[in-house]
Short mmCIF file of C-alpha atoms in Angstrom, two decimals:
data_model
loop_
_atom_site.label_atom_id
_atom_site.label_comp_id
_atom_site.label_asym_id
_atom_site.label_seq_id
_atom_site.Cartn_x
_atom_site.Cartn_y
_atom_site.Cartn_z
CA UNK A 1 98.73 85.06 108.53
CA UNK A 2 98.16 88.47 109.32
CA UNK A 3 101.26 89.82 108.30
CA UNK A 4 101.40 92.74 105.81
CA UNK A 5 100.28 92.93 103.61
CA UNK A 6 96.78 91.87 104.46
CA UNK A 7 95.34 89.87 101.07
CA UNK A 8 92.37 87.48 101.01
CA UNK A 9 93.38 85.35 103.42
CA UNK A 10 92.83 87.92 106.16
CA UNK A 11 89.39 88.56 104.18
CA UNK A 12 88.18 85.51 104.84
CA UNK A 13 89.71 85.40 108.78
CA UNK A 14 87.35 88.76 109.50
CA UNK A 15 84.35 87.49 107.57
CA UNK A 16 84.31 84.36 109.68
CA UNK A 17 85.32 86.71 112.89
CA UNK A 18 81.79 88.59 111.74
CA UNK A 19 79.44 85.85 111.58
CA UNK A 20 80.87 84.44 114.85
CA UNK A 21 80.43 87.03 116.60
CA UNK A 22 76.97 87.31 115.38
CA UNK A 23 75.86 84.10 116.08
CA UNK A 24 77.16 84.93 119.40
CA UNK A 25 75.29 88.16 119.83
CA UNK A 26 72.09 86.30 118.29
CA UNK A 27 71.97 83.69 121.29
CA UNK A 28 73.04 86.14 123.63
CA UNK A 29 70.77 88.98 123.17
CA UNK A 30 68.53 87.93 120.40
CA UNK A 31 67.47 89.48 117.21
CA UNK A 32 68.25 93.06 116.46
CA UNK A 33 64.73 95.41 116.89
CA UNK A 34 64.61 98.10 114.45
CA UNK A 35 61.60 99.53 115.74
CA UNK A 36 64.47 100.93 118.19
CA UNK A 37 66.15 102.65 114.92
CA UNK A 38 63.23 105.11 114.39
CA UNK A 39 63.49 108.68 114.12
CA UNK A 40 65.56 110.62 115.08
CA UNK A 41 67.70 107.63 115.88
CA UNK A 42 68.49 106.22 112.69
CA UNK A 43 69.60 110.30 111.66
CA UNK A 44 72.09 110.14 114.88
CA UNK A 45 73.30 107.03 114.25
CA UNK A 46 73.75 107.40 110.15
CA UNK A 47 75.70 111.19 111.28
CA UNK A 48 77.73 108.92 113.92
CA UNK A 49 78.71 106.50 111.12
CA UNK A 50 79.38 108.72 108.53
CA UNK A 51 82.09 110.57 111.08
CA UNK A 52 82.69 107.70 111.68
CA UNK A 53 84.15 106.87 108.21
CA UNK A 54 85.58 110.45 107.67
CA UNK A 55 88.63 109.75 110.85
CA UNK A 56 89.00 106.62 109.45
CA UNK A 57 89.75 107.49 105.56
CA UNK A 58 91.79 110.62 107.58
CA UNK A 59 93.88 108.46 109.58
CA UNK A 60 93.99 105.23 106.75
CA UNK A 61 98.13 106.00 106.57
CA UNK A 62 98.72 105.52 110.53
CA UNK A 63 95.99 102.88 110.98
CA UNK A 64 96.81 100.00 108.26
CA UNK A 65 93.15 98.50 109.17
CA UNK A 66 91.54 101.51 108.07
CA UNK A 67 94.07 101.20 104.89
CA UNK A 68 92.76 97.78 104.41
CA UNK A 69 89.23 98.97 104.83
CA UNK A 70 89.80 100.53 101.16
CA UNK A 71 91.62 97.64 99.31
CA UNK A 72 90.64 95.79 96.83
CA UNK A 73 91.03 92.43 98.74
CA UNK A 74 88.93 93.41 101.57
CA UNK A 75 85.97 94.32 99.16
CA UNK A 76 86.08 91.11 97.21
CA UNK A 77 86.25 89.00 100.34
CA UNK A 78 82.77 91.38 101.94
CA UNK A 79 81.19 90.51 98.59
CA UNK A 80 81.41 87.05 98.91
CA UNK A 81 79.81 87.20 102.41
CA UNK A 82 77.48 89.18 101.84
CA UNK A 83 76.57 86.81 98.23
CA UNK A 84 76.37 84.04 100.36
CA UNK A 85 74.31 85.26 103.55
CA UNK A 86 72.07 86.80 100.46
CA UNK A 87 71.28 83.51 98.94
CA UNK A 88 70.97 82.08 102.18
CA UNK A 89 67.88 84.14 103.14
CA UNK A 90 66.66 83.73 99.02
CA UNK A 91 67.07 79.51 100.41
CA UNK A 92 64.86 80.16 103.25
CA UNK A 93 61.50 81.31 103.20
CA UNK A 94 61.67 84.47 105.00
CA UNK A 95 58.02 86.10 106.71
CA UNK A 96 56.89 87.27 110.61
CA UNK A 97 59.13 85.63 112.92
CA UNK A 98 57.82 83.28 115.68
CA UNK A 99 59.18 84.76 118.61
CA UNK A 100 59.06 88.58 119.47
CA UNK A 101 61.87 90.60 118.71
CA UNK A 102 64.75 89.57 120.80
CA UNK A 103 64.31 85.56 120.44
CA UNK A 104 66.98 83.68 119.98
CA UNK A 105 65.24 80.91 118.18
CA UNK A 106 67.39 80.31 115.08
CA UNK A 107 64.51 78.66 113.14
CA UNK A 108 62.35 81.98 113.95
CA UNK A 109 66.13 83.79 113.13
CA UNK A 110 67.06 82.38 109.38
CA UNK A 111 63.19 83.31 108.69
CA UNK A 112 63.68 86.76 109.56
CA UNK A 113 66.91 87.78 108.12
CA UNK A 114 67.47 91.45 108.18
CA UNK A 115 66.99 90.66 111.87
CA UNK A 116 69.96 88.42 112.26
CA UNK A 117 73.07 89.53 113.27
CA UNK A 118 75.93 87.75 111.29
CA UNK A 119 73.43 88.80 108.07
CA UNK A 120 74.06 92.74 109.95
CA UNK A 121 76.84 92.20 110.65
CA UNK A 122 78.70 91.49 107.11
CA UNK A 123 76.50 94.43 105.35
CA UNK A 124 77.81 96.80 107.63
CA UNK A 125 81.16 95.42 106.90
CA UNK A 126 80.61 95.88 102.97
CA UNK A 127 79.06 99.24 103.58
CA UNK A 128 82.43 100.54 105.90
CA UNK A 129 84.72 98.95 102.79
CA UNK A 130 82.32 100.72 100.31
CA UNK A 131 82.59 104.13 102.17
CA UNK A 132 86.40 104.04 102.65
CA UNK A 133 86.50 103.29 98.92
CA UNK A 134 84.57 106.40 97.78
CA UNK A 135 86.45 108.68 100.35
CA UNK A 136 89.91 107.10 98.84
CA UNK A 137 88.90 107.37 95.23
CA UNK A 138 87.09 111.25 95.65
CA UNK A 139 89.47 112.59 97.45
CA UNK A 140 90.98 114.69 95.96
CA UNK A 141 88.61 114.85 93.33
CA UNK A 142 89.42 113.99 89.80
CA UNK A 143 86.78 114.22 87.06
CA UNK A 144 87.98 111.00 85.08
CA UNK A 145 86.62 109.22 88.14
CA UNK A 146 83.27 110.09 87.88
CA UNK A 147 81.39 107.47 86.85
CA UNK A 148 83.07 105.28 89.04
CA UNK A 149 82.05 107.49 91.95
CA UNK A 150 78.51 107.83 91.08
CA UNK A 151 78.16 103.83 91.16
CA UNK A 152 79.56 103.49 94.37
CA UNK A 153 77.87 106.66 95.89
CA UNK A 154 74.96 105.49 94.56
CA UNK A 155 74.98 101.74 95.87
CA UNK A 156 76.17 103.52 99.13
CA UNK A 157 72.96 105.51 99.10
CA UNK A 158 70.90 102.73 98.44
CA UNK A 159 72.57 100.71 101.00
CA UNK A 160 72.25 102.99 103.73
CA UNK A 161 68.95 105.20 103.07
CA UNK A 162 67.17 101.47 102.80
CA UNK A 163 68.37 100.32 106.41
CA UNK A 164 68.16 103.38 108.01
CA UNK A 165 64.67 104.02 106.70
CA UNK A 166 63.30 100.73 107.49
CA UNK A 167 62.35 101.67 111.05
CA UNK A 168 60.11 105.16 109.77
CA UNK A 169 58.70 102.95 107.55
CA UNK A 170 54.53 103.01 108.36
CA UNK A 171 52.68 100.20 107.10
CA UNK A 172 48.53 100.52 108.17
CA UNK A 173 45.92 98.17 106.93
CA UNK A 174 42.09 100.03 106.49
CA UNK A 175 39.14 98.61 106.44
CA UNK A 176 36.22 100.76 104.24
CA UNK A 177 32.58 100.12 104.45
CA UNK A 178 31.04 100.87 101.03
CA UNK A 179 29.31 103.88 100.80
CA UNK A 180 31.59 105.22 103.69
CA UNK A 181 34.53 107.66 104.54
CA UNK A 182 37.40 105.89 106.79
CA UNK A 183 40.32 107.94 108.56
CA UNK A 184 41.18 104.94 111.03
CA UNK A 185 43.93 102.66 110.34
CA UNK A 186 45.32 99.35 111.85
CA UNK A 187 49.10 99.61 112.97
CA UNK A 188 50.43 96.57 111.70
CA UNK A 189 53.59 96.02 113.92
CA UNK A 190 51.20 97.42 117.36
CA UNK A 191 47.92 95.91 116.12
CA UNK A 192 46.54 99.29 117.23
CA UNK A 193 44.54 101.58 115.52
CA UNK A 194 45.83 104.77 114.51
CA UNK A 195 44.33 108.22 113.28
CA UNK A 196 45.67 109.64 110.21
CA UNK A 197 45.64 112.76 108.45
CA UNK A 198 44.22 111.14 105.43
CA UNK A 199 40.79 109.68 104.53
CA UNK A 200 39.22 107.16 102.21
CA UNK A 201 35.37 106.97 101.07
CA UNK A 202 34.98 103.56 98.50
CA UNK A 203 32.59 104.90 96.73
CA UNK A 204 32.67 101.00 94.56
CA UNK A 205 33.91 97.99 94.67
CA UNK A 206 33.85 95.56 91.65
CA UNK A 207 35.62 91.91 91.39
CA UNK A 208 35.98 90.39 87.62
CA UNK A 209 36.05 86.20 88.21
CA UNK A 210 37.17 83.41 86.17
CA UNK A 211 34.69 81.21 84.53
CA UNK A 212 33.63 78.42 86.96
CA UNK A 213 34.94 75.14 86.00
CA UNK A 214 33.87 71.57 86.93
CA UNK A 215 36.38 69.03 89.07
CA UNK A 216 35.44 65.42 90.43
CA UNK A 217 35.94 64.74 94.22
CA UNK A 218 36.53 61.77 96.33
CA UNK A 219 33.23 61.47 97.96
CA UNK A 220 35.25 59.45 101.61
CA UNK A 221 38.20 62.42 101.29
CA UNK A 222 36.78 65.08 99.88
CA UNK A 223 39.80 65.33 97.71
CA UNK A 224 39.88 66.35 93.59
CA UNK A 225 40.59 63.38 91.76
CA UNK A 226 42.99 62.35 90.18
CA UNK A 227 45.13 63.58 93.34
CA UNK A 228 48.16 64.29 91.83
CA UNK A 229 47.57 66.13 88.43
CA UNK A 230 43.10 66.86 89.00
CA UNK A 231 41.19 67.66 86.45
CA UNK A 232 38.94 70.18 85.23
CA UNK A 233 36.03 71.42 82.61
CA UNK A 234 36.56 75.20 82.23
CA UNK A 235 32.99 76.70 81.40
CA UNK A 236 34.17 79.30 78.87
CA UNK A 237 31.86 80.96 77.24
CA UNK A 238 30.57 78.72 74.51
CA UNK A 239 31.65 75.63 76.24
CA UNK A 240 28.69 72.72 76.17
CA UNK A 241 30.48 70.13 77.28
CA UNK A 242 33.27 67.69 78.02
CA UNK A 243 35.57 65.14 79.36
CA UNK A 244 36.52 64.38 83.35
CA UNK A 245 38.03 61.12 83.52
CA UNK A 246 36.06 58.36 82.31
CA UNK A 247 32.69 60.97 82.16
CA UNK A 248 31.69 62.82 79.77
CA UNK A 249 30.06 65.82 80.65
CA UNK A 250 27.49 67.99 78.55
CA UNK A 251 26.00 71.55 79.83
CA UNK A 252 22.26 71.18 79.07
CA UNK A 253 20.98 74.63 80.97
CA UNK A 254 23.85 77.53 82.67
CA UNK A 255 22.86 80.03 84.68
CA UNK A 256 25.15 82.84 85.90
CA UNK A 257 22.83 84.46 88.66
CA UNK A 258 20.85 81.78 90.42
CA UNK A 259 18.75 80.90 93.44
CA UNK A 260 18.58 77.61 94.49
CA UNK A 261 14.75 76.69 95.53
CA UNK A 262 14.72 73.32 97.66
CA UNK A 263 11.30 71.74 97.89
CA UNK A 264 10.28 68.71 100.26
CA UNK A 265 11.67 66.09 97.05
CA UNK A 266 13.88 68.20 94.48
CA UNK A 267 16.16 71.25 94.48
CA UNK A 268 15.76 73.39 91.39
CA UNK A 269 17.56 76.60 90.53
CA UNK A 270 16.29 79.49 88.85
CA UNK A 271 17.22 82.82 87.52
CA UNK A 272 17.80 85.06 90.70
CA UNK A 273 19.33 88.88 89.47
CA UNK A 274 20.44 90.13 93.28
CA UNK A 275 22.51 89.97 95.28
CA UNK A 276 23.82 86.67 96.41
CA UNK A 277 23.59 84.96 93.70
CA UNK A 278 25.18 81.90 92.55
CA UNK A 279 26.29 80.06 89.73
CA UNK A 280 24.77 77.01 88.50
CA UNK A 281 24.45 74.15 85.44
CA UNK A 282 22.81 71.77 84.89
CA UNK A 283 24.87 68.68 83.40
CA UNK A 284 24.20 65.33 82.24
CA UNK A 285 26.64 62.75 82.63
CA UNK A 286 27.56 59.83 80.91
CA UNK A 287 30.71 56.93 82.55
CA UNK A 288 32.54 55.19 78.98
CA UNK A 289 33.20 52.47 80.94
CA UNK A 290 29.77 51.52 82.51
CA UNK A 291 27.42 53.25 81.13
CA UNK A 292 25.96 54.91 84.15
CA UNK A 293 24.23 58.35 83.23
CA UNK A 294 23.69 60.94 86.00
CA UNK A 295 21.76 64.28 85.48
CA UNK A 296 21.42 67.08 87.92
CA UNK A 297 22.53 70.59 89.40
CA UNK A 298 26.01 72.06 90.46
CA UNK A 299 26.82 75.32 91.98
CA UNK A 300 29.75 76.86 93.47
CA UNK A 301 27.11 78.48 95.86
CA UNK A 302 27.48 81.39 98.10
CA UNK A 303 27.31 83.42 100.81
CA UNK A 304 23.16 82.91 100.52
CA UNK A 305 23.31 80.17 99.00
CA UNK A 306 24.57 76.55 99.90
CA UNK A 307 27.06 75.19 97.14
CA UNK A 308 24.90 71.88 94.90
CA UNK A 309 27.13 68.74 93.86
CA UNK A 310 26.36 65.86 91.62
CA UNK A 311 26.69 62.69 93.14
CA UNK A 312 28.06 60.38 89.83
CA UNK A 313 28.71 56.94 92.06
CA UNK A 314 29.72 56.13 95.55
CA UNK A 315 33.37 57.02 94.95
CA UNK A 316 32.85 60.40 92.54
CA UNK A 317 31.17 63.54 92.43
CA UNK A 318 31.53 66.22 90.57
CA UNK A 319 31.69 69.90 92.13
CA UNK A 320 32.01 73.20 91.16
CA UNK A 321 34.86 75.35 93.44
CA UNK A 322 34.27 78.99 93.74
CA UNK A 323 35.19 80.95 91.55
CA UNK A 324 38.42 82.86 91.31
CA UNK A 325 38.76 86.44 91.19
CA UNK A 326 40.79 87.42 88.17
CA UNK A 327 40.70 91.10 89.05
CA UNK A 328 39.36 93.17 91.63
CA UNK A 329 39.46 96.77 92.37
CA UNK A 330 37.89 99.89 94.57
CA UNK A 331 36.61 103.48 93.39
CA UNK A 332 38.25 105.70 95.98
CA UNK A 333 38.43 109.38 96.86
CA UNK A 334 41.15 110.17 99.66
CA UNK A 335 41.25 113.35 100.91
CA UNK A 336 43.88 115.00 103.29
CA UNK A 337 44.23 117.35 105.57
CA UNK A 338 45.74 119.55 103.81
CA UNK A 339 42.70 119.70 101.55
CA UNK A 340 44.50 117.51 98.91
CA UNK A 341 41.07 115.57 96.91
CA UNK A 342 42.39 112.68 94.36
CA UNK A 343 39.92 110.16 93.50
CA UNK A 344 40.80 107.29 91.49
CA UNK A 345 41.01 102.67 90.88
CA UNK A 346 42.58 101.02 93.10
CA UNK A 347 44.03 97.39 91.99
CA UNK A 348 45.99 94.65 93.18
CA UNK A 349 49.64 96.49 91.91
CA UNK A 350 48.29 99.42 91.04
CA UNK A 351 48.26 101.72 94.33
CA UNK A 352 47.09 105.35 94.74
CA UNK A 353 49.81 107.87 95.72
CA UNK A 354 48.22 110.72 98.20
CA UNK A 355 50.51 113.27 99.85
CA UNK A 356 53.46 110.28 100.37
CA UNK A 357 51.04 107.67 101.10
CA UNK A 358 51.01 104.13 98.73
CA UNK A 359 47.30 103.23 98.83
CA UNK A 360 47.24 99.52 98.26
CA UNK A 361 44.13 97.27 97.17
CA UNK A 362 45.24 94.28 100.24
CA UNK A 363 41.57 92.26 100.05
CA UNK A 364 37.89 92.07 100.65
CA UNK A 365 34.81 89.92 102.47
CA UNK A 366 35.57 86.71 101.20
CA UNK A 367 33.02 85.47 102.45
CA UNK A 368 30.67 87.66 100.40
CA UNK A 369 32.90 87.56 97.04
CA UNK A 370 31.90 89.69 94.61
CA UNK A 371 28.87 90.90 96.74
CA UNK A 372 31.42 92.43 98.99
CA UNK A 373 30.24 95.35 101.03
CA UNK A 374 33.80 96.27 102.46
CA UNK A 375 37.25 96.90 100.72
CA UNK A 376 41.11 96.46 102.40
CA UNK A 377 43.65 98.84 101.75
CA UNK A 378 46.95 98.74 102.82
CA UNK A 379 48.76 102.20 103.55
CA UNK A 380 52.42 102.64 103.32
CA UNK A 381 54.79 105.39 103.71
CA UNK A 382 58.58 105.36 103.64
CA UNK A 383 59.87 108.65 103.84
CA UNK A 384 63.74 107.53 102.71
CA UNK A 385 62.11 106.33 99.40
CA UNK A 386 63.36 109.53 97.69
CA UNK A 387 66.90 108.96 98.90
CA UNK A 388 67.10 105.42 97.29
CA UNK A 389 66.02 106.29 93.91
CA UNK A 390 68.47 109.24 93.99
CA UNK A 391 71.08 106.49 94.95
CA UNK A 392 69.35 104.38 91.70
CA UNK A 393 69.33 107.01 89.70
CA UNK A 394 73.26 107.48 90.49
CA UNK A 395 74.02 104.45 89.30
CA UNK A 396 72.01 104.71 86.29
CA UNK A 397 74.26 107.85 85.67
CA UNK A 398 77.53 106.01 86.49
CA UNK A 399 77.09 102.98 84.42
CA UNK A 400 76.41 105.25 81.69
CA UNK A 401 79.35 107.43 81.98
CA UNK A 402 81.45 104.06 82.73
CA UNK A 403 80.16 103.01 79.01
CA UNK A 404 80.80 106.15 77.26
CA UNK A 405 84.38 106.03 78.51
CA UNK A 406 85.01 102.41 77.99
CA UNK A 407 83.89 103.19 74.28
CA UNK A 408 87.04 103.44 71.59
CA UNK A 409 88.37 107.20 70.83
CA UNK A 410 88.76 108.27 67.44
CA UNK A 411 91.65 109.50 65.97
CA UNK A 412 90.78 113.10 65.35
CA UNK A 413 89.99 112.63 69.72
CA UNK A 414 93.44 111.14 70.16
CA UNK A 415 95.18 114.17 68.77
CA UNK A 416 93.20 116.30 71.35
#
C-alpha cells in the first residue's frame, strides 16, 4: 500500500481519509456556513484555488501526489464517492436544517447536505482531480482534444460557478395587496425585510379550481372512509349522480355561487353572485343495503361561509372538501429603477424575468381561496447563473464534437 505506483487502492485509502476527516470537522466545528462565502469571498477564494491548481499541474513531475491528482485511478475512485454521498442525500429527504448553521446534529446534518463536510469534502476532491486533468490534457494545446476539453471545462464550470455562487444567491418572498405597488421584500435566510430596486403592482389575481367532489367521513374520527383507498364522486360537469360505498348518490339541485341562509329550523342555500361564495348541492341518498334515504345540503363552504355536511347514519356523512386549485396566477407590472416597465402572468413554473430577477408565483390567502385579495411572489437572483449555462452549453459542444469524431471516416477522408 502506498507504494508507486498509486492505483485504486490508494483511491479508496484518501476517499475514506476525506469523509473521516469530515465527520471529524462536522462534530468539531459543525456545518459549513456559506453565507460566509459571499462576495467578494467566494471571487478570492475561487482565484486562490485556481492558483492553487496552476503550481500543482506545474510542479505534477516533482510532486507524484499532484501527478496522481491527474490519473485516471484517482478520478474513478472521486467518482465513486462522490456517486455514493450523491445518492445518499437523494436517500434522505433534504430541507432547512434544525439547528443553526454550525450544529453538529447529524440528523439536522444528512438533511442538509451541501452543508456537510465529508459531502464537501469529496466534491472538492473530484473538482482538484478534474482541474489537474484539464491542465494535463490542454497543455500544450492540441486541437484533436477538443471536445474532450470542452466536457471537462464545462463540468468544471458548472461545478465551481454553482458552489461559489450559492452564497450571492438572493432569495426574497413579497407579499402584494391587490390593487397595490410593493418594493419591500422578506429576506428569507434573515427574516428581514429588504428594499429593492424593483417593484410589483398585481393588478389581478385569478385561481382556476377543480370540480368539487363528494367523500364520506367517519362521523367519531373525522376521517374519509374507507381509510386506506377513500372514495370520491367527482362533480364534473354533467355529473347527476353516483356511487360512495354502499350509497348511491344523485345531484337533484348544484349551485356554484351560494349563500347559505340558516333559519331558526332549516338551512337553505341560494344563489349568492359575490364574493364569498360557496359551493353547494343538494343530494339525495339512498344505502343498498338498508334502505335508508337521506336528502339534504353539502358545501365545501368558505371564508363567509361555514362548510354544510349530510349526516347519512351515526357512523357516515358525506362532505364536500374544498376545492383544489388547478391553476392560479397574478397580472403583474414590475418596474425598476432603471425605468425598465414589463408587465405580464405570473404562474406556478412560469416566472417573470426583470433586470436578473426570477419573479415566482409562491402562494396566496388561503384562507380566502379564490377571493384572494393578496398574491406571494418569490424573488430570486443568482448572478453565477450565466457562468453555469456557459459551462452547459460547453458540454453540449463537447459531446457533440466527441460524436462527430467517434463517427467512421470515409475513404476519400482516409487518403487526406
Amino acid at each position: 500500500m502506498w507504494e508507486k505506483p498509486w492505483k485504486y487502492k490508494e483511491g479508496i485509502l484518501a476517499g475514506a481519509g476525506l469523509l473521516a476527516t469530515g465527520m471529524l470537522l462536522q462534530a468539531s466545528v459543525g456545518g459549513i456556513d456559506w453565507g460566509r462565502m459571499a462576495f467578494p469571498v467566494n471571487v478570492i477564494v475561487l482565484c486562490l484555488f485556481l492558483l492553487a491548481l496552476t503550481v500543482m499541474n506545474a510542479l505534477r513531475r516533482k510532486v507524484y501526489l499532484f501527478a496522481w491528482l491527474s490519473q485516471r485511478s484517482t478520478a474513478v475512485s472521486s467518482l465513486c464517492y462522490v456517486l455514493g454521498v450523491t445518492v445518499l442525500m437523494g436517500l434522505v429527504r433534504q430541507g432547512p436544517s434544525a439547528h443553526p448553521p454550525g450544529g453538529s446534529g447529524m440528523v439536522a446534518a444528512l438533511s442538509d447536505m451541501l452543508s456537510f463536510w465529508p459531502f464537501v469534502l469529496v466534491y472538492v476532491w473530484m473538482t482538484v482531480v478534474l482541474g489537474m486533468t484539464i491542465l494535463r490534457a490542454g497543455l500544450p494545446f492540441r486541437w484533436r482534444r477538443l471536445p474532450s476539453l470542452l466536457n471537462h471545462i464545462g463540468l468544471f464550470i458548472v461545478i465551481v460557478a454553482g458552489t461559489a455562487g450559492a452564497a450571492d444567491m438572493r432569495r426574497l418572498r413579497m407579499t402584494v395587496p391587490l390593487g397595490e405597488t410593493e418594493w419591500r421584500a422578506q429576506d428569507e435566510k434573515t427574516g428581514q425585510m429588504v428594499e429593492l430596486p424593483l417593484a410589483i403592482e398585481l393588478k389581478d389575481f385569478t385561481i382556476d379550481e377543480y370540480p368539487p367532489k363528494l367523500m364520506l367521513i367517519d362521523n367519531s374520527s373525522g376521517r374519509l372512509l374507507p381509510e386506506k383507498t377513500p372514495v370520491h364522486l367527482l362533480l364534473e360537469e354533467g355529473v347527476s349522480g353516483g356511487r360512495l360505498m354502499d350509497w348511491d348518490i344523485s345531484v337533484t339541485q348544484s349551485l356554484p355561487e351560494a349563500a347559505c341562509i340558516v333559519s331558526a329550523d332549516s338551512l337553505n342555500f341560494t344563489g349568492f353572485h359575490s364574493v364569498g361564495s360557496t359551493y353547494a348541492v343538494r343530494i339525495k341518498a339512498a344505502n343498498r343495503v338498508s334502505g335508508e334515504q337521506k336528502d339534504g345540503w353539502v358545501s365545501c363552504g368558505s371564508f363567509l361561509f361555514p362548510y354544510k355536511a349530510l349526516m347519512l347514519d351515526e357512523r357516515t356523512s358525506v362532505v364536500m372538501p374544498d376545492r383544489e386549485p388547478r391553476r392560479f396566477a397574478s397580472e403583474v407590472i414590475a418596474y425598476t429603477d432603471g425605468g425598465v416597465r414589463k408587465q405580464g402572468t405570473i404562474e406556478v413554473n412560469k416566472p417573470l424575468d426583470v433586470d436578473g430577477w426570477k419573479i415566482y408565483q409562491l402562494s396566496y390567502d388561503e384562507t380566502r381561496g379564490r377571493w384572494s385579495e393578496i398574491s406571494v411572489f418569490e424573488l430570486v437572483k443568482d448572478s453565477w447563473l450565466l457562468y453555469v449555462y456557459i459551462g452547459m452549453i460547453m458540454m453540449i459542444g463537447g459531446a457533440v464534437g466527441l460524436f462527430v469524431a467517434a463517427r467512421p471516416r470515409t475513404a476519400e477522408e482516409e487518403r487526406k
